[in-house]
């Protein structure tokens, strides 16, 4: 079946511009995660959605970063007033959360969006 | 807080040789442990995971890992390397005290396989 998809695959923007990154999770997966992969910081958790709510936003690096999820499906990560340090690969993952499984669910990752801020 | 340390950012082996990628973790609660593989320009793919029960976990592509609580380790092994194993490997931990799988990753180990 279809996996997690992300768009665009590459995004080049100028410093100060806003960008939107999209994630389409696997159908039926209620949990959705955003991670950031950068040379300096490695792989970092950004935000977790369960359905349309985000009970854990602790990894968002600043208030320029926001995310939403609609219809329990598609999620958008928005970065306002982009800075050069925002350059990274942004990865989305989804999982099927079963009752009682806690954090054991396998996360399925998309191919990522490579963001370059000039 | 949880953390993961992967010893060796680069590991090089010959085809047919043993693969050993090292991972040590720190966690205040019993951990859930994962190994992911990332091929160039692709997302991460789960190789195997340890949650509870048997401490020797077998995964895809002939990989396995053993959870050793006394050593706080979860090293990844494969008896015989194949050229197709060349990739970057990430060890990760999630908190068993939460209801979701927020992953904390190690820095990654790039595996090179020589013919």
Short mmCIF file of N, CA and C in Angstrom, two decimals, chain A residues 33 35 37 41-43 45 48 56 58 91 102-107 109-111, chain B residues 32 34 36 38 42-44 46 49 51 90 94 98-103 105 107:
data_model
loop_
_atom_site.label_atom_id
_atom_site.label_comp_id
_atom_site.label_asym_id
_atom_site.label_seq_id
_atom_site.Cartn_x
_atom_site.Cartn_y
_atom_site.Cartn_z
N UNK A 33 4.17 12.22 13.50
CA UNK A 33 5.33 12.86 14.11
C UNK A 33 6.08 13.66 13.05
N UNK A 35 10.01 15.20 12.54
CA UNK A 35 11.38 15.23 13.01
C UNK A 35 12.19 16.10 12.06
N UNK A 37 16.19 16.60 10.55
CA UNK A 37 17.50 15.98 10.43
C UNK A 37 18.48 17.00 9.86
N UNK A 41 22.78 18.90 14.32
CA UNK A 41 21.96 18.43 15.44
C UNK A 41 21.48 16.99 15.29
N UNK A 42 21.74 16.35 14.17
CA UNK A 42 21.26 14.99 13.98
C UNK A 42 19.75 14.96 13.81
N UNK A 43 19.13 13.88 14.24
CA UNK A 43 17.69 13.69 14.13
C UNK A 43 17.01 14.16 15.41
N UNK A 45 13.26 15.26 17.38
CA UNK A 45 11.80 15.30 17.46
C UNK A 45 11.31 16.74 17.46
N UNK A 48 4.32 15.95 17.98
CA UNK A 48 3.54 14.72 17.88
C UNK A 48 2.06 15.07 17.82
N UNK A 56 2.17 17.01 22.32
CA UNK A 56 3.59 17.23 22.59
C UNK A 56 4.19 18.07 21.47
N UNK A 58 6.98 19.87 22.26
CA UNK A 58 8.18 20.29 22.99
C UNK A 58 9.41 20.45 22.13
N UNK A 91 11.45 15.36 8.30
CA UNK A 91 10.88 14.03 8.13
C UNK A 91 9.56 13.92 8.87
N UNK A 102 1.43 1.75 24.01
CA UNK A 102 2.31 2.83 24.40
C UNK A 102 3.23 3.26 23.29
N UNK A 103 4.49 3.37 23.59
CA UNK A 103 5.46 3.87 22.62
C UNK A 103 6.12 2.80 21.80
N UNK A 104 5.47 1.64 21.67
CA UNK A 104 6.12 0.56 20.96
C UNK A 104 5.78 0.52 19.48
N UNK A 105 4.82 1.36 19.07
CA UNK A 105 4.35 1.30 17.69
C UNK A 105 5.45 1.65 16.71
N UNK A 106 5.48 0.92 15.61
CA UNK A 106 6.46 1.19 14.56
C UNK A 106 6.09 2.47 13.85
N UNK A 107 7.03 3.36 13.73
CA UNK A 107 6.81 4.59 12.97
C UNK A 107 7.31 4.38 11.54
N UNK A 109 8.33 6.20 8.14
CA UNK A 109 8.82 7.51 7.75
C UNK A 109 8.61 7.80 6.27
N UNK A 110 8.36 9.06 5.99
CA UNK A 110 8.35 9.53 4.62
C UNK A 110 9.77 9.82 4.16
N UNK A 111 9.93 10.19 2.88
CA UNK A 111 11.26 10.44 2.32
C UNK A 111 11.85 11.78 2.74
N UNK B 32 12.22 1.51 25.43
CA UNK B 32 11.95 0.80 24.20
C UNK B 32 13.06 1.20 23.24
N UNK B 34 15.13 0.86 19.39
CA UNK B 34 14.89 0.67 17.96
C UNK B 34 16.20 0.84 17.19
N UNK B 36 16.98 1.84 13.16
CA UNK B 36 16.46 2.23 11.85
C UNK B 36 17.62 2.30 10.88
N UNK B 38 18.74 4.09 7.05
CA UNK B 38 18.40 5.13 6.08
C UNK B 38 19.30 5.00 4.87
N UNK B 42 16.33 8.71 1.18
CA UNK B 42 15.12 8.00 1.59
C UNK B 42 14.83 8.26 3.06
N UNK B 43 13.64 7.92 3.46
CA UNK B 43 13.29 8.01 4.88
C UNK B 43 13.88 6.86 5.66
N UNK B 44 13.57 6.81 6.93
CA UNK B 44 14.07 5.76 7.78
C UNK B 44 13.17 4.54 7.71
N UNK B 46 12.43 0.80 9.70
CA UNK B 46 12.68 0.04 10.92
C UNK B 46 13.35 -1.28 10.61
N UNK B 49 13.10 -3.87 16.77
CA UNK B 49 12.82 -3.12 17.99
C UNK B 49 12.75 -4.06 19.18
N UNK B 51 10.95 -4.22 22.94
CA UNK B 51 9.98 -3.58 23.84
C UNK B 51 10.02 -4.32 25.18
N UNK B 90 20.65 4.18 12.53
CA UNK B 90 20.32 4.99 13.70
C UNK B 90 19.73 4.12 14.80
N UNK B 94 12.65 5.19 22.99
CA UNK B 94 11.45 5.93 23.36
C UNK B 94 11.10 5.59 24.80
N UNK B 98 5.33 6.80 28.51
CA UNK B 98 4.37 7.60 27.77
C UNK B 98 3.53 6.69 26.89
N UNK B 99 2.48 7.27 26.37
CA UNK B 99 1.56 6.48 25.53
C UNK B 99 1.87 6.63 24.06
N UNK B 100 2.98 7.29 23.73
CA UNK B 100 3.31 7.48 22.33
C UNK B 100 4.81 7.33 22.15
N UNK B 101 5.23 7.24 20.90
CA UNK B 101 6.60 6.86 20.60
C UNK B 101 7.50 7.99 20.20
N UNK B 102 7.66 8.98 21.04
CA UNK B 102 8.60 10.06 20.77
C UNK B 102 10.01 9.48 20.80
N UNK B 103 10.69 9.51 19.67
CA UNK B 103 11.99 8.87 19.55
C UNK B 103 13.13 9.86 19.78
N UNK B 105 17.09 9.91 19.01
CA UNK B 105 18.02 9.19 18.14
C UNK B 105 19.47 9.42 18.53
N UNK B 107 23.46 9.65 16.92
CA UNK B 107 23.99 10.49 15.85
C UNK B 107 24.13 9.74 14.53
#
